[in-house]
Amino acid sequence: MADVSPEGSTGRPVALTDRRPVVPAERLVAEMVPPPRFSQVSFGTYIPDRTQPSQYEAVQVLEQFATTLGNGNARGNGSAPKRSWFRRSAPAPTGPAGVYLDGGYGVGKTHLLASLWHAAPGPKAFGTFVELTNLVGALGFQQAVQTLSGHTLLCIDEFELDDPGDTVLVSTLLGRLVDNGVKLCATSNTLPEKLGEGRFAAADFLREIQGLSAHFRPMRIDGQDYRHRGLPDAPPPYTDETVDAVAARTPGASLDDFDALLTHLSAVHPSRYGALLDDVTAVCLRGVHQVDDQSTALRLVVLADRMYDRELPITASGLPFDQVFPEDMLRGGYRKKYLRAISRLVALARDSAKA
């Protein structure tokens, strides 16, 4: 068990289980922006692998796509590019109302998606597939259509093809938005065991979005996947006493029993998990254990995404995060979600260990 020496106290930490946030619709939409780690990216800061022409082509296509969105500035953040990769411009895309970035983990799809968002004139929205489905759940379908129809661009990261109901819901929503003139860009990931085999997700994506497929231009992005080597080992958990001490001395830390937090999440709409973390600087959890119920596990996935977006280090006791989901879940239909959650929870636990 890892341990650290306590140093002073900053007072009583907050408990996430005491929070029942009420989030107005305006905030849900206003928070549909790239996460902090992609808040300053641009096409100029994307560094293509010089051995992968498809990465260069993706930058070129998205820069040109940005010029069709109304302001002609495809450089992001209103600044000049740091470099120019191309001697001549590709022809501006005509016809398709969207671009789909197809490839595995670690090739820079989210960086490119966020760069497009920064380059586009507003109003515009950026969110994961899960955030978009949560928005529809919070607002209702018709209100979501009305709210997003005034946008120039909607960027959807991590489009998930493993939930037929949600896929049909989002496909119908996107169809309505395209009819109202909204441009789209989406990404999704190939499962780890399919990487390097030439089996990418574009065919699945275009099939699942049904009538929308004609509106998308698929762009395949090849490259080495840094996650293909497998999930990193989780750092050893701390003792309960250490978790309490870290929470007490860390300004803005939260402190909760893992089981109580999981129960609390069932009473909070997933669209409000971000608000649950307002003003929290670090998360401390006692008694992490394996999650055997799928509904509970999927709620934990959403919370992990919101903590990762906010780069909140996690100090925890109990079970290491790479053991939090049982093997049958990791082999099931939501495998990709659980693998992503493990990767992110482990990364945040490592951030705590570094601190």
mmCIF file of C-alpha atoms in Angstrom:
data_model
loop_
_atom_site.group_PDB
_atom_site.id
_atom_site.type_symbol
_atom_site.label_atom_id
_atom_site.label_comp_id
_atom_site.label_asym_id
_atom_site.label_seq_id
_atom_site.Cartn_x
_atom_site.Cartn_y
_atom_site.Cartn_z
ATOM 1 C CA MET A 1 0.000 0.000 0.000
ATOM 2 C CA ALA A 2 1.348 3.405 -0.897
ATOM 3 C CA ASP A 3 1.581 6.011 1.844
ATOM 4 C CA VAL A 4 2.594 9.628 2.291
ATOM 5 C CA SER A 5 3.223 11.793 5.308
ATOM 6 C CA PRO A 6 0.478 14.297 6.193
ATOM 7 C CA GLU A 7 1.425 17.950 6.104
ATOM 8 C CA GLY A 8 -0.885 20.402 7.780
ATOM 9 C CA SER A 9 -4.592 20.814 7.237
ATOM 10 C CA THR A 10 -6.748 23.123 5.176
ATOM 11 C CA GLY A 11 -10.069 22.243 6.852
ATOM 12 C CA ARG A 12 -12.920 19.884 6.045
ATOM 13 C CA PRO A 13 -13.005 18.607 2.444
ATOM 14 C CA VAL A 14 -16.249 18.646 0.489
ATOM 15 C CA ALA A 15 -18.305 15.509 -0.062
ATOM 16 C CA LEU A 16 -19.623 14.892 -3.568
ATOM 17 C CA THR A 17 -22.450 12.895 -1.992
ATOM 18 C CA ASP A 18 -23.713 16.119 -0.361
ATOM 19 C CA ARG A 19 -24.129 17.805 -3.733
ATOM 20 C CA ARG A 20 -27.320 17.775 -5.790
ATOM 21 C CA PRO A 21 -26.584 20.248 -8.566
ATOM 22 C CA VAL A 22 -29.331 21.831 -10.617
ATOM 23 C CA VAL A 23 -27.939 22.776 -14.014
ATOM 24 C CA PRO A 24 -29.878 25.122 -16.317
ATOM 25 C CA ALA A 25 -30.089 24.166 -19.975
ATOM 26 C CA GLU A 26 -28.056 27.234 -20.919
ATOM 27 C CA ARG A 27 -25.100 25.951 -18.917
ATOM 28 C CA LEU A 28 -25.297 22.460 -20.404
ATOM 29 C CA VAL A 29 -24.947 23.942 -23.872
ATOM 30 C CA ALA A 30 -22.381 26.574 -22.865
ATOM 31 C CA GLU A 31 -20.138 23.842 -21.433
ATOM 32 C CA MET A 32 -20.044 21.971 -24.745
ATOM 33 C CA VAL A 33 -16.466 23.063 -25.464
ATOM 34 C CA PRO A 34 -13.191 21.122 -25.802
ATOM 35 C CA PRO A 35 -11.812 19.854 -22.468
ATOM 36 C CA PRO A 36 -8.995 21.851 -20.821
ATOM 37 C CA ARG A 37 -6.219 19.710 -22.282
ATOM 38 C CA PHE A 38 -7.401 20.761 -25.773
ATOM 39 C CA SER A 39 -8.377 24.341 -24.958
ATOM 40 C CA GLN A 40 -5.449 25.923 -26.827
ATOM 41 C CA VAL A 41 -4.820 23.533 -29.723
ATOM 42 C CA SER A 42 -4.893 24.468 -33.384
ATOM 43 C CA PHE A 43 -4.064 22.893 -36.724
ATOM 44 C CA GLY A 44 -0.646 24.527 -36.414
ATOM 45 C CA THR A 45 0.116 22.695 -33.149
ATOM 46 C CA TYR A 46 -0.787 19.270 -34.551
ATOM 47 C CA ILE A 47 2.413 17.388 -35.400
ATOM 48 C CA PRO A 48 1.743 14.701 -38.019
ATOM 49 C CA ASP A 49 3.790 11.537 -38.119
ATOM 50 C CA ARG A 50 6.020 12.112 -41.145
ATOM 51 C CA THR A 51 5.625 8.455 -42.103
ATOM 52 C CA GLN A 52 1.818 8.724 -42.239
ATOM 53 C CA PRO A 53 0.514 10.734 -45.229
ATOM 54 C CA SER A 54 -3.073 10.302 -44.024
ATOM 55 C CA GLN A 55 -2.331 12.540 -41.031
ATOM 56 C CA TYR A 56 -1.157 15.345 -43.304
ATOM 57 C CA GLU A 57 -4.211 14.851 -45.495
ATOM 58 C CA ALA A 58 -6.545 15.025 -42.480
ATOM 59 C CA VAL A 59 -5.135 18.417 -41.469
ATOM 60 C CA GLN A 60 -5.529 19.667 -45.014
ATOM 61 C CA VAL A 61 -9.123 18.470 -45.383
ATOM 62 C CA LEU A 62 -10.192 19.919 -42.024
ATOM 63 C CA GLU A 63 -8.529 23.261 -42.717
ATOM 64 C CA GLN A 64 -10.485 23.461 -45.945
ATOM 65 C CA PHE A 65 -13.666 22.284 -44.235
ATOM 66 C CA ALA A 66 -13.243 25.113 -41.717
ATOM 67 C CA THR A 67 -13.253 27.651 -44.550
ATOM 68 C CA THR A 68 -16.762 26.471 -45.526
ATOM 69 C CA LEU A 69 -18.100 27.367 -42.076
ATOM 70 C CA GLY A 70 -18.264 31.088 -42.700
ATOM 71 C CA ASN A 71 -15.112 32.933 -41.658
ATOM 72 C CA GLY A 72 -12.378 31.554 -43.901
ATOM 73 C CA ASN A 73 -9.947 31.335 -40.960
ATOM 74 C CA ALA A 74 -8.875 27.738 -40.584
ATOM 75 C CA ARG A 75 -6.007 28.374 -38.208
ATOM 76 C CA GLY A 76 -7.729 28.392 -34.838
ATOM 77 C CA ASN A 77 -7.703 30.944 -31.999
ATOM 78 C CA GLY A 78 -7.337 33.783 -34.493
ATOM 79 C CA SER A 79 -3.577 33.338 -34.682
ATOM 80 C CA ALA A 80 -1.201 32.585 -37.515
ATOM 81 C CA PRO A 81 -0.160 28.969 -37.972
ATOM 82 C CA LYS A 82 3.086 27.817 -36.418
ATOM 83 C CA ARG A 83 3.985 25.948 -39.571
ATOM 84 C CA SER A 84 2.681 25.239 -43.011
ATOM 85 C CA TRP A 85 2.717 21.618 -44.129
ATOM 86 C CA PHE A 86 1.369 22.098 -47.624
ATOM 87 C CA ARG A 87 2.444 23.884 -50.780
ATOM 88 C CA ARG A 88 -1.017 23.975 -52.257
ATOM 89 C CA SER A 89 -4.511 23.810 -50.875
ATOM 90 C CA ALA A 90 -6.854 20.912 -51.352
ATOM 91 C CA PRO A 91 -10.139 21.706 -53.050
ATOM 92 C CA ALA A 92 -12.823 22.744 -50.582
ATOM 93 C CA PRO A 93 -15.238 19.908 -49.906
ATOM 94 C CA THR A 94 -18.559 20.238 -51.610
ATOM 95 C CA GLY A 95 -21.743 18.409 -50.731
ATOM 96 C CA PRO A 96 -21.057 16.621 -47.437
ATOM 97 C CA ALA A 97 -22.222 18.473 -44.354
ATOM 98 C CA GLY A 98 -19.791 16.601 -42.146
ATOM 99 C CA VAL A 99 -16.414 14.915 -41.811
ATOM 100 C CA TYR A 100 -15.828 11.661 -39.962
ATOM 101 C CA LEU A 101 -12.306 11.027 -38.608
ATOM 102 C CA ASP A 102 -11.708 7.287 -38.624
ATOM 103 C CA GLY A 103 -8.802 5.706 -36.803
ATOM 104 C CA GLY A 104 -7.456 4.135 -33.633
ATOM 105 C CA TYR A 105 -6.396 5.606 -30.327
ATOM 106 C CA GLY A 106 -3.452 7.942 -30.162
ATOM 107 C CA VAL A 107 -3.398 9.346 -33.720
ATOM 108 C CA GLY A 108 -4.603 12.822 -32.745
ATOM 109 C CA LYS A 109 -8.272 12.720 -33.748
ATOM 110 C CA THR A 110 -9.442 14.706 -30.719
ATOM 111 C CA HIS A 111 -6.676 17.263 -31.281
ATOM 112 C CA LEU A 112 -7.860 17.737 -34.864
ATOM 113 C CA LEU A 113 -11.530 17.842 -33.857
ATOM 114 C CA ALA A 114 -10.798 20.527 -31.242
ATOM 115 C CA SER A 115 -8.693 22.444 -33.769
ATOM 116 C CA LEU A 116 -11.663 22.524 -36.136
ATOM 117 C CA TRP A 117 -13.898 23.765 -33.310
ATOM 118 C CA HIS A 118 -11.445 26.568 -32.492
ATOM 119 C CA ALA A 119 -11.258 27.526 -36.161
ATOM 120 C CA ALA A 120 -15.020 27.696 -36.652
ATOM 121 C CA PRO A 121 -17.173 30.781 -36.121
ATOM 122 C CA GLY A 122 -19.748 30.555 -33.364
ATOM 123 C CA PRO A 123 -22.092 29.529 -32.091
ATOM 124 C CA LYS A 124 -20.583 26.051 -32.011
ATOM 125 C CA ALA A 125 -20.600 23.002 -29.744
ATOM 126 C CA PHE A 126 -18.105 20.259 -28.841
ATOM 127 C CA GLY A 127 -18.906 17.174 -26.808
ATOM 128 C CA THR A 128 -18.521 13.453 -26.538
ATOM 129 C CA PHE A 129 -21.232 11.116 -27.771
ATOM 130 C CA VAL A 130 -22.190 10.453 -24.134
ATOM 131 C CA GLU A 131 -22.456 14.173 -23.381
ATOM 132 C CA LEU A 132 -24.695 14.634 -26.409
ATOM 133 C CA THR A 133 -27.045 11.826 -25.374
ATOM 134 C CA ASN A 134 -27.107 13.250 -21.837
ATOM 135 C CA LEU A 135 -27.993 16.668 -23.238
ATOM 136 C CA VAL A 136 -30.927 15.178 -25.137
ATOM 137 C CA GLY A 137 -32.001 13.377 -21.976
ATOM 138 C CA ALA A 138 -31.877 16.579 -19.945
ATOM 139 C CA LEU A 139 -33.540 18.887 -22.480
ATOM 140 C CA GLY A 140 -35.796 16.518 -24.366
ATOM 141 C CA PHE A 141 -35.396 15.768 -28.060
ATOM 142 C CA GLN A 142 -37.303 18.717 -29.499
ATOM 143 C CA GLN A 143 -35.624 21.234 -27.193
ATOM 144 C CA ALA A 144 -32.205 19.798 -28.035
ATOM 145 C CA VAL A 145 -32.935 20.182 -31.751
ATOM 146 C CA GLN A 146 -34.105 23.750 -31.243
ATOM 147 C CA THR A 147 -31.127 24.663 -29.059
ATOM 148 C CA LEU A 148 -28.455 23.223 -31.355
ATOM 149 C CA SER A 149 -30.037 24.254 -34.673
ATOM 150 C CA GLY A 150 -28.645 27.762 -34.366
ATOM 151 C CA HIS A 151 -25.074 26.438 -34.284
ATOM 152 C CA THR A 152 -22.579 26.635 -37.120
ATOM 153 C CA LEU A 153 -20.780 23.429 -36.134
ATOM 154 C CA LEU A 154 -21.303 20.428 -33.854
ATOM 155 C CA CYS A 155 -18.225 18.311 -33.041
ATOM 156 C CA ILE A 156 -18.839 14.842 -31.573
ATOM 157 C CA ASP A 157 -15.880 13.014 -30.040
ATOM 158 C CA GLU A 158 -15.834 9.275 -29.327
ATOM 159 C CA PHE A 159 -18.965 8.388 -31.288
ATOM 160 C CA GLU A 160 -20.054 5.095 -29.749
ATOM 161 C CA LEU A 161 -21.432 2.314 -31.897
ATOM 162 C CA ASP A 162 -22.137 -0.178 -29.098
ATOM 163 C CA ASP A 163 -25.561 1.126 -28.002
ATOM 164 C CA PRO A 164 -28.141 0.777 -30.800
ATOM 165 C CA GLY A 165 -30.754 2.877 -28.987
ATOM 166 C CA ASP A 166 -28.450 5.833 -28.391
ATOM 167 C CA THR A 167 -27.025 5.532 -31.915
ATOM 168 C CA VAL A 168 -30.492 5.786 -33.476
ATOM 169 C CA LEU A 169 -31.334 8.710 -31.162
ATOM 170 C CA VAL A 170 -28.211 10.656 -32.110
ATOM 171 C CA SER A 171 -28.533 9.746 -35.793
ATOM 172 C CA THR A 172 -32.075 11.161 -35.804
ATOM 173 C CA LEU A 173 -30.881 14.285 -33.983
ATOM 174 C CA LEU A 174 -28.040 14.841 -36.440
ATOM 175 C CA GLY A 175 -30.425 14.422 -39.364
ATOM 176 C CA ARG A 176 -32.590 17.202 -38.017
ATOM 177 C CA LEU A 177 -29.558 19.424 -37.420
ATOM 178 C CA VAL A 178 -28.209 18.858 -40.936
ATOM 179 C CA ASP A 179 -31.608 19.806 -42.322
ATOM 180 C CA ASN A 180 -31.280 23.054 -40.354
ATOM 181 C CA GLY A 181 -27.834 23.829 -41.798
ATOM 182 C CA VAL A 182 -25.560 22.670 -38.970
ATOM 183 C CA LYS A 183 -22.185 21.243 -40.104
ATOM 184 C CA LEU A 184 -20.854 18.150 -38.321
ATOM 185 C CA CYS A 185 -17.555 16.494 -37.489
ATOM 186 C CA ALA A 186 -17.249 13.227 -35.567
ATOM 187 C CA THR A 187 -14.632 10.725 -34.393
ATOM 188 C CA SER A 188 -14.762 7.206 -33.016
ATOM 189 C CA ASN A 189 -12.213 4.637 -31.984
ATOM 190 C CA THR A 190 -11.354 1.161 -33.184
ATOM 191 C CA LEU A 191 -11.231 -1.478 -30.473
ATOM 192 C CA PRO A 192 -7.643 -2.235 -29.380
ATOM 193 C CA GLU A 193 -7.539 -5.801 -30.709
ATOM 194 C CA LYS A 194 -8.445 -4.570 -34.204
ATOM 195 C CA LEU A 195 -5.622 -2.067 -34.500
ATOM 196 C CA GLY A 196 -2.973 -2.692 -37.104
ATOM 197 C CA GLU A 197 -5.235 -5.065 -39.019
ATOM 198 C CA GLY A 198 -6.750 -2.538 -41.402
ATOM 199 C CA ARG A 199 -10.174 -2.908 -39.768
ATOM 200 C CA PHE A 200 -11.310 0.593 -39.001
ATOM 201 C CA ALA A 201 -14.727 1.833 -37.917
ATOM 202 C CA ALA A 202 -15.865 3.892 -40.927
ATOM 203 C CA ALA A 203 -18.082 1.174 -42.418
ATOM 204 C CA ASP A 204 -19.731 0.566 -39.045
ATOM 205 C CA PHE A 205 -20.189 4.299 -38.479
ATOM 206 C CA LEU A 206 -21.738 4.959 -41.881
ATOM 207 C CA ARG A 207 -24.039 1.961 -41.507
ATOM 208 C CA GLU A 208 -25.226 2.902 -38.009
ATOM 209 C CA ILE A 209 -26.030 6.516 -38.838
ATOM 210 C CA GLN A 210 -28.257 5.155 -41.614
ATOM 211 C CA GLY A 211 -29.648 7.979 -43.770
ATOM 212 C CA LEU A 212 -26.948 10.383 -42.635
ATOM 213 C CA SER A 213 -24.085 8.518 -44.301
ATOM 214 C CA ALA A 214 -24.331 10.566 -47.479
ATOM 215 C CA HIS A 215 -23.686 13.723 -45.458
ATOM 216 C CA PHE A 216 -20.304 12.560 -44.135
ATOM 217 C CA ARG A 217 -16.909 12.458 -45.784
ATOM 218 C CA PRO A 218 -14.899 9.730 -44.017
ATOM 219 C CA MET A 219 -11.212 10.465 -43.402
ATOM 220 C CA ARG A 220 -9.023 7.546 -42.359
ATOM 221 C CA ILE A 221 -6.101 8.504 -40.123
ATOM 222 C CA ASP A 222 -3.401 5.858 -39.851
ATOM 223 C CA GLY A 223 -0.639 5.784 -37.296
ATOM 224 C CA GLN A 224 0.875 3.909 -34.402
ATOM 225 C CA ASP A 225 -1.453 3.582 -31.432
ATOM 226 C CA TYR A 226 0.277 4.244 -28.148
ATOM 227 C CA ARG A 227 -2.464 2.296 -26.313
ATOM 228 C CA HIS A 228 -1.927 -0.819 -28.421
ATOM 229 C CA ARG A 229 0.720 -1.846 -25.911
ATOM 230 C CA GLY A 230 -2.042 -2.384 -23.335
ATOM 231 C CA LEU A 231 -3.372 -0.521 -20.351
ATOM 232 C CA PRO A 232 -0.795 0.933 -17.935
ATOM 233 C CA ASP A 233 -0.475 -0.623 -14.510
ATOM 234 C CA ALA A 234 -2.354 1.279 -11.848
ATOM 235 C CA PRO A 235 -0.317 2.735 -8.973
ATOM 236 C CA PRO A 236 -0.785 0.944 -5.642
ATOM 237 C CA PRO A 237 -3.714 2.218 -3.585
ATOM 238 C CA TYR A 238 -3.221 4.295 -0.453
ATOM 239 C CA THR A 239 -4.416 3.569 3.062
ATOM 240 C CA ASP A 240 -7.682 5.101 4.274
ATOM 241 C CA GLU A 241 -5.658 7.213 6.707
ATOM 242 C CA THR A 242 -3.534 8.623 3.909
ATOM 243 C CA VAL A 243 -6.581 9.401 1.769
ATOM 244 C CA ASP A 244 -8.103 11.302 4.702
ATOM 245 C CA ALA A 245 -4.854 13.202 5.284
ATOM 246 C CA VAL A 246 -4.471 14.168 1.621
ATOM 247 C CA ALA A 247 -8.068 15.373 1.499
ATOM 248 C CA ALA A 248 -7.640 17.426 4.662
ATOM 249 C CA ARG A 249 -4.546 19.241 3.480
ATOM 250 C CA THR A 250 -5.532 19.810 -0.163
ATOM 251 C CA PRO A 251 -7.534 22.987 -0.845
ATOM 252 C CA GLY A 252 -10.650 22.168 -2.847
ATOM 253 C CA ALA A 253 -10.395 18.383 -2.397
ATOM 254 C CA SER A 254 -13.423 16.129 -2.164
ATOM 255 C CA LEU A 255 -13.601 13.091 0.108
ATOM 256 C CA ASP A 256 -16.126 10.267 -0.274
ATOM 257 C CA ASP A 257 -16.592 6.586 0.370
ATOM 258 C CA PHE A 258 -16.595 4.915 -3.033
ATOM 259 C CA ASP A 259 -19.730 2.881 -2.377
ATOM 260 C CA ALA A 260 -21.684 5.910 -1.156
ATOM 261 C CA LEU A 261 -20.592 7.898 -4.199
ATOM 262 C CA LEU A 262 -21.769 5.177 -6.583
ATOM 263 C CA THR A 263 -25.151 5.158 -4.845
ATOM 264 C CA HIS A 264 -25.344 8.951 -5.075
ATOM 265 C CA LEU A 265 -24.614 8.910 -8.807
ATOM 266 C CA SER A 266 -27.813 6.922 -9.374
ATOM 267 C CA ALA A 267 -29.793 9.930 -8.071
ATOM 268 C CA VAL A 268 -27.986 12.543 -10.214
ATOM 269 C CA HIS A 269 -28.565 12.857 -13.964
ATOM 270 C CA PRO A 270 -25.298 12.150 -15.835
ATOM 271 C CA SER A 271 -25.567 15.562 -17.527
ATOM 272 C CA ARG A 272 -24.927 17.051 -14.075
ATOM 273 C CA TYR A 273 -21.788 15.087 -13.226
ATOM 274 C CA GLY A 274 -19.644 17.988 -14.403
ATOM 275 C CA ALA A 275 -21.456 20.367 -12.048
ATOM 276 C CA LEU A 276 -20.948 17.821 -9.279
ATOM 277 C CA LEU A 277 -17.226 18.585 -9.611
ATOM 278 C CA ASP A 278 -17.505 22.388 -9.591
ATOM 279 C CA ASP A 279 -14.567 23.982 -7.731
ATOM 280 C CA VAL A 280 -13.106 20.560 -6.894
ATOM 281 C CA THR A 281 -9.320 20.418 -7.337
ATOM 282 C CA ALA A 282 -8.684 16.777 -6.373
ATOM 283 C CA VAL A 283 -10.802 13.695 -5.704
ATOM 284 C CA CYS A 284 -10.199 11.436 -2.695
ATOM 285 C CA LEU A 285 -11.979 8.081 -2.446
ATOM 286 C CA ARG A 286 -12.015 5.476 0.303
ATOM 287 C CA GLY A 287 -12.674 1.805 -0.346
ATOM 288 C CA VAL A 288 -12.631 1.478 -4.145
ATOM 289 C CA HIS A 289 -14.039 -1.935 -5.036
ATOM 290 C CA GLN A 290 -15.049 -3.907 -8.096
ATOM 291 C CA VAL A 291 -18.261 -2.707 -9.745
ATOM 292 C CA ASP A 292 -20.396 -5.658 -10.808
ATOM 293 C CA ASP A 293 -23.623 -3.894 -11.794
ATOM 294 C CA GLN A 294 -23.577 -2.616 -15.361
ATOM 295 C CA SER A 295 -25.775 0.445 -14.790
ATOM 296 C CA THR A 296 -23.530 1.528 -11.923
ATOM 297 C CA ALA A 297 -20.433 0.829 -14.004
ATOM 298 C CA LEU A 298 -21.689 2.996 -16.871
ATOM 299 C CA ARG A 299 -22.364 5.871 -14.467
ATOM 300 C CA LEU A 300 -18.807 5.520 -13.184
ATOM 301 C CA VAL A 301 -17.581 5.722 -16.792
ATOM 302 C CA VAL A 302 -19.306 9.093 -17.210
ATOM 303 C CA LEU A 303 -17.895 10.402 -13.935
ATOM 304 C CA ALA A 304 -14.423 9.244 -14.962
ATOM 305 C CA ASP A 305 -14.762 11.183 -18.223
ATOM 306 C CA ARG A 306 -15.772 14.369 -16.364
ATOM 307 C CA MET A 307 -12.880 14.008 -13.886
ATOM 308 C CA TYR A 308 -10.469 13.398 -16.750
ATOM 309 C CA ASP A 309 -11.757 16.444 -18.647
ATOM 310 C CA ARG A 310 -11.001 18.530 -15.550
ATOM 311 C CA GLU A 311 -7.629 16.833 -14.940
ATOM 312 C CA LEU A 312 -8.508 16.040 -11.309
ATOM 313 C CA PRO A 313 -5.936 13.799 -9.575
ATOM 314 C CA ILE A 314 -7.498 10.886 -7.677
ATOM 315 C CA THR A 315 -6.143 9.612 -4.361
ATOM 316 C CA ALA A 316 -7.842 6.350 -3.451
ATOM 317 C CA SER A 317 -7.731 3.363 -1.130
ATOM 318 C CA GLY A 318 -9.067 -0.111 -1.778
ATOM 319 C CA LEU A 319 -8.747 -1.835 -5.149
ATOM 320 C CA PRO A 320 -6.452 -0.478 -7.905
ATOM 321 C CA PHE A 321 -8.403 1.113 -10.738
ATOM 322 C CA ASP A 322 -7.242 -1.420 -13.314
ATOM 323 C CA GLN A 323 -9.293 -4.003 -11.393
ATOM 324 C CA VAL A 324 -12.481 -1.984 -10.923
ATOM 325 C CA PHE A 325 -14.421 -3.663 -13.769
ATOM 326 C CA PRO A 326 -14.778 -7.472 -13.839
ATOM 327 C CA GLU A 327 -13.543 -9.545 -16.749
ATOM 328 C CA ASP A 328 -17.027 -10.332 -18.073
ATOM 329 C CA MET A 329 -17.690 -6.606 -18.500
ATOM 330 C CA LEU A 330 -14.374 -6.122 -20.275
ATOM 331 C CA ARG A 331 -15.438 -8.799 -22.749
ATOM 332 C CA GLY A 332 -18.960 -7.449 -23.220
ATOM 333 C CA GLY A 333 -20.659 -4.935 -25.480
ATOM 334 C CA TYR A 334 -19.488 -1.893 -23.512
ATOM 335 C CA ARG A 335 -15.864 -3.032 -23.452
ATOM 336 C CA LYS A 336 -14.558 0.113 -25.134
ATOM 337 C CA LYS A 337 -16.173 2.359 -22.551
ATOM 338 C CA TYR A 338 -14.715 0.397 -19.659
ATOM 339 C CA LEU A 339 -11.234 0.311 -21.181
ATOM 340 C CA ARG A 340 -11.356 4.075 -21.676
ATOM 341 C CA ALA A 341 -12.504 4.593 -18.094
ATOM 342 C CA ILE A 342 -9.729 2.378 -16.713
ATOM 343 C CA SER A 343 -7.131 4.228 -18.769
ATOM 344 C CA ARG A 344 -8.387 7.592 -17.527
ATOM 345 C CA LEU A 345 -8.807 6.597 -13.875
ATOM 346 C CA VAL A 346 -5.317 5.102 -13.848
ATOM 347 C CA ALA A 347 -3.889 8.283 -15.412
ATOM 348 C CA LEU A 348 -5.560 10.444 -12.751
ATOM 349 C CA ALA A 349 -4.330 8.120 -9.981
ATOM 350 C CA ARG A 350 -0.825 8.440 -11.402
ATOM 351 C CA ASP A 351 -1.194 12.234 -11.354
ATOM 352 C CA SER A 352 -1.958 12.019 -7.638
ATOM 353 C CA ALA A 353 1.075 9.808 -7.052
ATOM 354 C CA LYS A 354 3.315 12.331 -8.827
ATOM 355 C CA ALA A 355 2.008 15.126 -6.619
#
